[in-house]
Coordinates of C-alpha atoms and ligand atoms in Angstrom, one line a residue:
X2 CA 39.1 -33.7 -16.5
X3 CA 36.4 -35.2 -18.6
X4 CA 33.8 -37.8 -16.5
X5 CA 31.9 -40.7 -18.3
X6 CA 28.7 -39.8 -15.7
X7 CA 28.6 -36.8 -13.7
X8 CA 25.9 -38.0 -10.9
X9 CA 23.9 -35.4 -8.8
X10 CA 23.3 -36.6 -5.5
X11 CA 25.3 -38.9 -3.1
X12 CA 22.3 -40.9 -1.9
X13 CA 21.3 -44.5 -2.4
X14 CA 20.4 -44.0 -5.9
X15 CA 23.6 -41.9 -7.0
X16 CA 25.9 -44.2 -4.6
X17 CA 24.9 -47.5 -6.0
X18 CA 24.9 -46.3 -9.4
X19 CA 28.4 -44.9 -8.8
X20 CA 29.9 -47.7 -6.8
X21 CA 28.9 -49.8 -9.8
X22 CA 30.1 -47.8 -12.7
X23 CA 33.0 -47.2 -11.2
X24 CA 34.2 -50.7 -10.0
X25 CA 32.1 -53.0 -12.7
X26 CA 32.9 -51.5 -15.1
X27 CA 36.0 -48.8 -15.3
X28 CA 33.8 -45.5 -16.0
X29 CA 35.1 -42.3 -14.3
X30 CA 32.3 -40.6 -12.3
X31 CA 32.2 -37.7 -10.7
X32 CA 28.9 -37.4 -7.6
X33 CA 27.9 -34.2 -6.5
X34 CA 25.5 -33.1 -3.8
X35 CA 24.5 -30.0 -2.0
X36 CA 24.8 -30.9 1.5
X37 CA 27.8 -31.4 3.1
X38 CA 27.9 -35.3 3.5
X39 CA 27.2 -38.4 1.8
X40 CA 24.2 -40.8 2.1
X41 CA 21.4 -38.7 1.3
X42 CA 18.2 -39.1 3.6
X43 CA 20.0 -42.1 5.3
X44 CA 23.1 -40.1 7.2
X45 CA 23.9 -41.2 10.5
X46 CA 27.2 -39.4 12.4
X47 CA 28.0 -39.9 16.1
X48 CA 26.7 -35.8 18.0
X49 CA 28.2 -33.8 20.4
X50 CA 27.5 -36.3 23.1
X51 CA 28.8 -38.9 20.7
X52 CA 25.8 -40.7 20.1
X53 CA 24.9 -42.3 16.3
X54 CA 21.6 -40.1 15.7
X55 CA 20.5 -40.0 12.1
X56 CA 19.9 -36.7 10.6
X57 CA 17.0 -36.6 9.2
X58 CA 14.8 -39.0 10.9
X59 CA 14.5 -42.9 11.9
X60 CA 16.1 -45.0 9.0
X61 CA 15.5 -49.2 9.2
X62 CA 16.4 -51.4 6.4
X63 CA 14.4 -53.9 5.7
X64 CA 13.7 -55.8 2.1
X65 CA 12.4 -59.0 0.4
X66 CA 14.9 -59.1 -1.9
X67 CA 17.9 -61.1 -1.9
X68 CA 19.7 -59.2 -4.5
X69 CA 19.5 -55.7 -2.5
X70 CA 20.4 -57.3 0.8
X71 CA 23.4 -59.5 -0.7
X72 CA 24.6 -56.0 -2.5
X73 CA 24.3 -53.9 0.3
X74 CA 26.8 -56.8 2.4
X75 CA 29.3 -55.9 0.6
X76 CA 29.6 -52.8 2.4
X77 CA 28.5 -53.5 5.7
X78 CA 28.1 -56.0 8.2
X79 CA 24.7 -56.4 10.4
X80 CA 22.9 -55.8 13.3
X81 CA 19.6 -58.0 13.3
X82 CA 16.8 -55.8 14.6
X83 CA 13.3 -55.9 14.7
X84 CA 11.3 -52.7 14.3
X85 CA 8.4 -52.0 17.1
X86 CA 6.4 -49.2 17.4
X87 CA 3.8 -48.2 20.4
X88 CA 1.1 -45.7 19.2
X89 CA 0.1 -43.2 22.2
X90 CA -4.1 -43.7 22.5
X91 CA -6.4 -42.7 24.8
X92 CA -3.7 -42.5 27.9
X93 CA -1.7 -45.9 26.5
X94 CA 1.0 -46.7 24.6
X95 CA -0.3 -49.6 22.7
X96 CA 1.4 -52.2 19.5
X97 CA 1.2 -50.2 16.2
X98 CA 0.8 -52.0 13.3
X99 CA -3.0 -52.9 14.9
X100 CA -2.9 -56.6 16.3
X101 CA -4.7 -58.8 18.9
X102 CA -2.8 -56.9 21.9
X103 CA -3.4 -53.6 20.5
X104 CA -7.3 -54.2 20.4
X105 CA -7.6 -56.4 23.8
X106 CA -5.8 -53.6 25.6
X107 CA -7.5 -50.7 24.1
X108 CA -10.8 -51.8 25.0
X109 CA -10.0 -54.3 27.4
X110 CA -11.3 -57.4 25.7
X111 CA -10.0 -61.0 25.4
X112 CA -10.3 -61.7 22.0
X113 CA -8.9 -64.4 20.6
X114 CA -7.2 -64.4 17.2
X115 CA -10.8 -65.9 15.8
X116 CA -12.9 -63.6 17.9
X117 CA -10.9 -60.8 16.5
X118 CA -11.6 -61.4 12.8
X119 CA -14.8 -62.3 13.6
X120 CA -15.1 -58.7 15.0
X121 CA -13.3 -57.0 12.0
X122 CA -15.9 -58.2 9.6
X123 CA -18.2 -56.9 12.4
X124 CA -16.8 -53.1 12.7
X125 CA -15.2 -53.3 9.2
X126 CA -16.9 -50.7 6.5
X127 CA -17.7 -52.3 3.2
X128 CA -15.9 -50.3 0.0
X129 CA -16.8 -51.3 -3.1
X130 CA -13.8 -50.1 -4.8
X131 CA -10.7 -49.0 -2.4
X132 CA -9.1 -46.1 -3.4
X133 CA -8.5 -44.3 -0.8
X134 CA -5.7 -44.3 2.4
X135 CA -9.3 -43.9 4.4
X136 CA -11.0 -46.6 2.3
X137 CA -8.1 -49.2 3.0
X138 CA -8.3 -48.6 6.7
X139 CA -12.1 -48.6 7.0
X140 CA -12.8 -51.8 5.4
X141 CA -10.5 -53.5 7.6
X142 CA -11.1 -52.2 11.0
X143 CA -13.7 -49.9 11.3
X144 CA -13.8 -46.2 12.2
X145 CA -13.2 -46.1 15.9
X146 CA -9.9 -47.8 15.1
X147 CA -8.9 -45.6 12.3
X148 CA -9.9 -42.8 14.0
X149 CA -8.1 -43.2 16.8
X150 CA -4.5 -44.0 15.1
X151 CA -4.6 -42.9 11.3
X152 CA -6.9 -40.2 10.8
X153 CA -5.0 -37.8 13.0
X154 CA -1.7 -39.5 12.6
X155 CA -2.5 -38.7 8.6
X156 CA -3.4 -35.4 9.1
X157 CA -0.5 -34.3 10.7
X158 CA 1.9 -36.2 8.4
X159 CA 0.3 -34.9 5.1
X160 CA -1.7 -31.9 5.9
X161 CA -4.3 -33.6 4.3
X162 CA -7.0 -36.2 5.4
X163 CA -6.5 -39.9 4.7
X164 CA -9.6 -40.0 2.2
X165 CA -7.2 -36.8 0.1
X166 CA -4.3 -39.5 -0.1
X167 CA -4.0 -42.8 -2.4
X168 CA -4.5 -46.0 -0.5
X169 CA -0.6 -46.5 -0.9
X170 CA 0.0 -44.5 1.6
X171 CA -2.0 -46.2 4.9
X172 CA -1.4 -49.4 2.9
X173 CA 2.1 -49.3 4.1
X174 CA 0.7 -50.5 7.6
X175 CA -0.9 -54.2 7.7
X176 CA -3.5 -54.8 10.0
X177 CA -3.2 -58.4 12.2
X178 CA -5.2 -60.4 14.1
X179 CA -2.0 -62.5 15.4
X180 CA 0.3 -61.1 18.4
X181 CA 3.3 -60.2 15.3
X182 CA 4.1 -56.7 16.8
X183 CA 7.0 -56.1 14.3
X184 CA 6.5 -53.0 12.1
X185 CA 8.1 -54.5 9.1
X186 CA 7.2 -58.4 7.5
X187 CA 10.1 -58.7 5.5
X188 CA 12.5 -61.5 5.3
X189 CA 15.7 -59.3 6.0
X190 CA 15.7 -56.8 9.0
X191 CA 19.2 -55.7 9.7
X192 CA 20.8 -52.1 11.0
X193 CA 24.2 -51.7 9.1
X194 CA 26.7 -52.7 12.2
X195 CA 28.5 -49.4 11.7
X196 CA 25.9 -47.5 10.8
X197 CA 25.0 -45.9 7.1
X198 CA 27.3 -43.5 6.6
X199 CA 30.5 -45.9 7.5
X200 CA 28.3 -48.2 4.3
X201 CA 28.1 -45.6 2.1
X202 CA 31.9 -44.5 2.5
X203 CA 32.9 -48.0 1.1
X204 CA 31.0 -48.1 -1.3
X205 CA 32.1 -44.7 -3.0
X206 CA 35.8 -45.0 -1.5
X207 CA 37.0 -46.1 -5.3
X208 CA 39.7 -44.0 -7.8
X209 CA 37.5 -44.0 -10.7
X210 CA 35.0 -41.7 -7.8
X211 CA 35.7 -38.6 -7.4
X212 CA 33.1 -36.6 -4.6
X213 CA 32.5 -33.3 -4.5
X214 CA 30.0 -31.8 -1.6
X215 CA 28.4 -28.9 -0.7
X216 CA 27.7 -28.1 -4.7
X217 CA 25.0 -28.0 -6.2
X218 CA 24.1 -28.7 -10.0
X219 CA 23.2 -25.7 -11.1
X220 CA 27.1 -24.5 -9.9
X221 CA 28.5 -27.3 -12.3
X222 CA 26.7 -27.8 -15.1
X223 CA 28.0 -25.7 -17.3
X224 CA 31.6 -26.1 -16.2
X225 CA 31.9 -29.9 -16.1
X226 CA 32.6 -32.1 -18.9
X227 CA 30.5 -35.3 -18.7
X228 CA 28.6 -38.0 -21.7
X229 CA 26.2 -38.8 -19.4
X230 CA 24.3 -37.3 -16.3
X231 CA 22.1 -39.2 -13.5
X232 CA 20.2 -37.4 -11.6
X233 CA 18.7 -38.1 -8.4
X234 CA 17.1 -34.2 -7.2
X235 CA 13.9 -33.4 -7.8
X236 CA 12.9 -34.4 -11.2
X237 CA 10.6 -31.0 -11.4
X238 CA 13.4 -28.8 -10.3
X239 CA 16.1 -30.3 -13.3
X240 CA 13.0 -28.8 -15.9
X241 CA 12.9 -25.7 -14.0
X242 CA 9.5 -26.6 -12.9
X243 CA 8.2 -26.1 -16.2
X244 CA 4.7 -27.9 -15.3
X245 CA 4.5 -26.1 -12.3
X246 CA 5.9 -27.4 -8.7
X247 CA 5.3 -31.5 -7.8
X248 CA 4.2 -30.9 -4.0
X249 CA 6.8 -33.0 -1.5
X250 CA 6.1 -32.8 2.4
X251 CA 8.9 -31.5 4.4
X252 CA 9.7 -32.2 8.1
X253 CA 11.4 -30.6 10.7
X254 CA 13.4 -32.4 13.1
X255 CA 14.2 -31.7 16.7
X256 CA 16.8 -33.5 18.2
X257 CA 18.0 -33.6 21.6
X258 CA 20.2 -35.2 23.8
X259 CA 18.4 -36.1 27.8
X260 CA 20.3 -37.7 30.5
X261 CA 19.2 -40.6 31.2
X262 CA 19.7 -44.1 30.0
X263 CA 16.4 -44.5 28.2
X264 CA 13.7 -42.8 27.3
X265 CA 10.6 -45.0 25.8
X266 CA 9.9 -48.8 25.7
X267 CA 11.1 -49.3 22.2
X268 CA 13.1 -47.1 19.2
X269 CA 9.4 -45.4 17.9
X270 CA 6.4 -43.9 19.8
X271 CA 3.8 -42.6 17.5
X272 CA 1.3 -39.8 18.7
X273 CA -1.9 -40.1 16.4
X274 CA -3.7 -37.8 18.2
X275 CA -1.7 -35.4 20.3
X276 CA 1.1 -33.2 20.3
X277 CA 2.0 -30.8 17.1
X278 CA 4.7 -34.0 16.1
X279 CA 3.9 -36.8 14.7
X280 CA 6.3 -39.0 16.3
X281 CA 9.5 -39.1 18.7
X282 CA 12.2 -41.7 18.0
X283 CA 15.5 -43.0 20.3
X284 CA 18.3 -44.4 18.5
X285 CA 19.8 -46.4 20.7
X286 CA 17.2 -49.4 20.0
X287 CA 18.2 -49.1 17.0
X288 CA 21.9 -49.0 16.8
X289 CA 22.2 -51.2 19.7
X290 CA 24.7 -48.5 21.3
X291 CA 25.9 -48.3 25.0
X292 CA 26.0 -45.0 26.4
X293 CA 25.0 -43.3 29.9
X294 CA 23.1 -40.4 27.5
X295 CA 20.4 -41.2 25.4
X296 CA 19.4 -39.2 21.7
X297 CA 16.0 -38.7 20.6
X298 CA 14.2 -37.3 18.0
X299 CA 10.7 -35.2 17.3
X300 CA 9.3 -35.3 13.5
X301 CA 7.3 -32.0 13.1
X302 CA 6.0 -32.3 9.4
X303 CA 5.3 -29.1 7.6
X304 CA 4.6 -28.2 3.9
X305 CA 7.8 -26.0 3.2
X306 CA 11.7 -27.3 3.5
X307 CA 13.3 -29.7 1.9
X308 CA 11.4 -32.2 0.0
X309 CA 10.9 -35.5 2.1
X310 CA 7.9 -36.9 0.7
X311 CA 6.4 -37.1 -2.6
X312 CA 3.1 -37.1 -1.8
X313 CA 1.2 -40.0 -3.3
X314 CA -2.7 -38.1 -4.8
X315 CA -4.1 -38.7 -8.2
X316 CA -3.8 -35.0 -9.3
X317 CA 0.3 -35.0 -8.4
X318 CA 0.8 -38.6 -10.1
X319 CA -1.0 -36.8 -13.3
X320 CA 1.4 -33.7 -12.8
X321 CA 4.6 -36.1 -12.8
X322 CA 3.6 -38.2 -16.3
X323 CA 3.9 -35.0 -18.0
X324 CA 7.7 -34.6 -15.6
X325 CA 8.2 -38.4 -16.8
X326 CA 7.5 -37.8 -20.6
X327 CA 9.8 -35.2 -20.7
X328 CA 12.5 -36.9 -18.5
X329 CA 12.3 -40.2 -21.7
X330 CA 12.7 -37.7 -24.1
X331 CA 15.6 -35.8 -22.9
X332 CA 19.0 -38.3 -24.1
X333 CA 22.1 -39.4 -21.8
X334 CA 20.1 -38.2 -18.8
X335 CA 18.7 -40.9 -16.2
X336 CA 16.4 -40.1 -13.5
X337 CA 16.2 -42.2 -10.6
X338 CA 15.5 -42.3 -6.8
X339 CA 13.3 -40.9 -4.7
X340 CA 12.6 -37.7 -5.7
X341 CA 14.3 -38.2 -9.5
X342 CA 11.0 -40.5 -10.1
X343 CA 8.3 -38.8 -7.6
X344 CA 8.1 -42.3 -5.7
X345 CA 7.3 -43.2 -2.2
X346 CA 10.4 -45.5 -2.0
X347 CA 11.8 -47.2 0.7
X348 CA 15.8 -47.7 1.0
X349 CA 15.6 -51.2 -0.5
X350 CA 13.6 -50.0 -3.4
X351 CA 15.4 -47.1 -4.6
X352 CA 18.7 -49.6 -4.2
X353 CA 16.6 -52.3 -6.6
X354 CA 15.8 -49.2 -9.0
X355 CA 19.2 -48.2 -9.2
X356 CA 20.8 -51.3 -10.1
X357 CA 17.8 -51.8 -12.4
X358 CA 18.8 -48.6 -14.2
X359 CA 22.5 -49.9 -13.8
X360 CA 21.7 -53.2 -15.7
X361 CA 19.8 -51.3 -18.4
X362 CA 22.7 -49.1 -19.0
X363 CA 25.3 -52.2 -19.0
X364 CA 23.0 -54.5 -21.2
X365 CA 23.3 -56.8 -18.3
X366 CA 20.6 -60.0 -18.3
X367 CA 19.5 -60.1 -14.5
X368 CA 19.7 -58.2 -11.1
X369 CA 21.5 -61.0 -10.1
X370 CA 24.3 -60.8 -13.0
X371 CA 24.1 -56.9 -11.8
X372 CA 24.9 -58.2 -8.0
X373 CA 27.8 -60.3 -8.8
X374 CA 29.2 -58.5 -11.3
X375 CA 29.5 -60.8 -14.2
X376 CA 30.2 -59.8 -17.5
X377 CA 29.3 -56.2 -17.4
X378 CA 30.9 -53.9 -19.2
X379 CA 29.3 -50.8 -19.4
X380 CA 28.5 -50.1 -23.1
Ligands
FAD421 P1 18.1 -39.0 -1.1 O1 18.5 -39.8 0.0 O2 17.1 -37.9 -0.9 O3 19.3 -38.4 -1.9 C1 19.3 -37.5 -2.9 C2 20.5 -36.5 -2.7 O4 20.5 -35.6 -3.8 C3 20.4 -35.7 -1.5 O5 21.5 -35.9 -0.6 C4 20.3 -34.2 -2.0 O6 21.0 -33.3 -1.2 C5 20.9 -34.4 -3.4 N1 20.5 -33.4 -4.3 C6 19.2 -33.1 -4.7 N2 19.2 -32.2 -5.6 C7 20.5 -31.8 -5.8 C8 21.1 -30.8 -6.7 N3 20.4 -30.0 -7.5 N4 22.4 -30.7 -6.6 C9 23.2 -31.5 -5.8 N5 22.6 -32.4 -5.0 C10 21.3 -32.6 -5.0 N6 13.4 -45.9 4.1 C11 13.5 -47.2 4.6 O7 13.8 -48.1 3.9 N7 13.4 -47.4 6.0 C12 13.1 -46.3 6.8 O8 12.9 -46.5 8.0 C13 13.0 -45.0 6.3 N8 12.7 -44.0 7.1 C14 12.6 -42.7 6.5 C15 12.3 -41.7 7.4 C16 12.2 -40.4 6.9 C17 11.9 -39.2 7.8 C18 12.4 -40.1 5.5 C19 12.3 -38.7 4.9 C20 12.7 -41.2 4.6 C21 12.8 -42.5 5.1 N9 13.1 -43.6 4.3 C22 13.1 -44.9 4.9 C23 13.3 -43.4 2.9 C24 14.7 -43.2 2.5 O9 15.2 -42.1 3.1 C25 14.8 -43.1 0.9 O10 14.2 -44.2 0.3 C26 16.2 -43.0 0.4 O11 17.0 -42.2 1.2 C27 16.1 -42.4 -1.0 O12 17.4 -42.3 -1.6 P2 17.6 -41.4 -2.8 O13 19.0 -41.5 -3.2 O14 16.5 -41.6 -3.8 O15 17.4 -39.9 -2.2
UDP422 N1 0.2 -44.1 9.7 C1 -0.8 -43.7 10.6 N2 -0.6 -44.0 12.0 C2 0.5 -44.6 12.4 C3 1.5 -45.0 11.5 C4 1.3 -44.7 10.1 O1 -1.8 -43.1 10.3 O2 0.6 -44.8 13.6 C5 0.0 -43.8 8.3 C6 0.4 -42.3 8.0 O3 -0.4 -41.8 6.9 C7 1.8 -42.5 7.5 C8 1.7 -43.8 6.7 O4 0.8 -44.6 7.5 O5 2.3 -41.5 6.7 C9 3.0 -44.6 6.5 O6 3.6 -44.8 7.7 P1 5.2 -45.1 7.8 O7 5.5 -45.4 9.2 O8 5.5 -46.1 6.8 O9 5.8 -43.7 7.4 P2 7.3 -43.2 7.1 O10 8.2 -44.0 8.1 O11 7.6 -43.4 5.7 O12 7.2 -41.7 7.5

């Protein structure tokens, strides 16, 4: 059997770009991946207790752009769902990202939304040039404040201290002087109704797909006949880490099942400052499930495992140009994803970068053409 693309990794970035080879436009494709399911980072199953837990950690899709979120419909309905997260400080569990609440409770004040701005330009350090994940936090609300729920949050996440880390990184987190305690700002927050797995089977259920798990590349690539290959792993490990290793941060998750109905206010509680883990997280906020039971999660991060996070530092960026120039020069081979680029993506973006990488390979003119699937023909 001979495949138009072979594509290693069942992801978002290998599943999108299937799902559209595949039904836009005729190519036979053949996705691989090492672990036993589909959906990458993003798997959710039902456990013993039959509760939808995701695997490896708290996945919620939320995006700005109305081309990811009208592609992704195709495959799933949706749960609307609003992220919150309470950050465990000083004996309270208090709003995380920082707002008005957060602040008046922690050091029982009455600010108003004015007062409070008024008293971030107060506390707030001046930083000439913002560089840093420190610098970015500083200058907006002072050190008590990033003490007390990003430098030790940081520390345990990374390993390394916010000032060690791009400004990307802390970045992530708006700072508000409003009551908004929803994590995310975007204009669609949704859970898939089904979860992600159930999304990701439609979207590679297709006769021009054919899946094969548990493999891994390096068990294929000599054996399978392909034109063209998109990969998705680790772009260091396809070049045999011929620069030397990219540094990723790993995690290990604890899950558990306890017996009661619920355990914590909302679906994330962050603990900046104690406990090994970083955070704990109960799915059933998210999913929206019924159950007498309840599934939670603890995040332990740690430096070896499989790689999570790329971590986002000037020296590693310099590192993966060198990966990058390679990865151009080497024909009918596409990188993408998470890992295949060395990017701090969310779900949303690595969807956007795959249909990007889609509409480059089909000639296509916009993302939108790409969505609908007009006049595409792969060339
Ligand atoms: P992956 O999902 O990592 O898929 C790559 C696949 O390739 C893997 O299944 C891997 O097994 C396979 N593979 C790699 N190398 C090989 C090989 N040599 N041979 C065969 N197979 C191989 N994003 C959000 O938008 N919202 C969130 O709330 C969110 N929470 C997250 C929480 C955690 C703990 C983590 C780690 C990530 C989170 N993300 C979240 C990010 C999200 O997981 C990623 O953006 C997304 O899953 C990346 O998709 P991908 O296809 O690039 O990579
Ligand atoms: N962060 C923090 N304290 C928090 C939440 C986040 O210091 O309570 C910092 C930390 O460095 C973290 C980054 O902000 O890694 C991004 O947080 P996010 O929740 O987006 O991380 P992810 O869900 O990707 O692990």
């Amino acid at each position: 059997m001979h495949y138009d693309f072979l594509i290693v990794g069942a992801g978002y970035a290998g599943s999108v770009l299937a799902e559209r080879l595949a039904t836009q436009s005729d190519k036979k494709v053949l996705v691989i991946d090492r672990r036993p399911h589909i959906a990458g980072n993003a798997y959710d199953y039902y456990n013993e207790d039959g509760i939808l837990i995701h695997l490896y950690g708290p996945h919620i899709f939320h995006t700005n752009s109305p081309e990811v979120f009208a592609y992704l419909s195709q495959f799933t309905e949706w749960r609307p769902y609003e992220h919150r997260v309470l950050a465990e400080v000083d004996g309270q569990l208090l709003p995380i990202p920082i707002n008005l609440d957060t602040v008046n409770k922690l050091y029982n004040k009455n600010f108003t939304e004015e007062e409070l701005a008024e008293y971030f330009k107060t506390v707030g350090e001046p930083v000439d040039v913002i560089r840093t994940s420190e610098d970015v936090v500083i200058s907006q609300v002072g050190r008590d404040l990033y003490q007390k729920f990003f430098q030790g949050y940081t520390r345990k996440q990374w390993g390394l201290d916010p000032s060690e880390l791009d400004k990307s990184v802390t970045s992530r987190i708006p700072t508000r002087t409003n009551r908004d305690d929803r994590y995310f700002g975007d204009e669609f927050q949704f859970m898939p109704l089904h979860g992600f797995t159930k999304m990701f089977e439609k979207m590679v259920s297709h006769p021009n797909i054919e899946l094969m798990l548990g493999t891994d590349y390096k068990q294929v690539k000599e054996t399978v006949s392909y034109d063209q290959l998109i990969f998705t792993g680790p772009v260091d490990e396809y070049f045999d880490h011929c620069y030397g290793k990219l540094p990723y941060r790993s995690l290990h998750f604890e899950h558990k099942t306890v017996d009661t109905e619920q355990y914590q206010p909302v679906a994330v509680v962050n603990y900046p400052l104690t406990n090994e883990y970083t955070r704990i997280t109960e799915y059933k906020h998210l999913t929206g499930q019924e159950h007498p039971k309840t599934s939670i999660t603890f995040e332990y991060p740690q430096s070896e495992g499989d790689p999570y996070y790329p971590i986002p530092k000037p020296e590693n960026a310099e590192l993966y140009r060198k990966y990058k120039q390679l990865a151009d020069s080497t024909p009918n081979v596409h990188f993408v994803g998470r890992l295949g680029t060395y990017r701090y993506y969310n779900m949303d973006q690595v969807v956007a970068q795959a249909l990007t990488l889609y509409k480059k390979l089909v000639g296509a003119e916009s993302l939108e053409e790409v969505v609908n699937g007009s006049g595409t023909a792969a060339k």
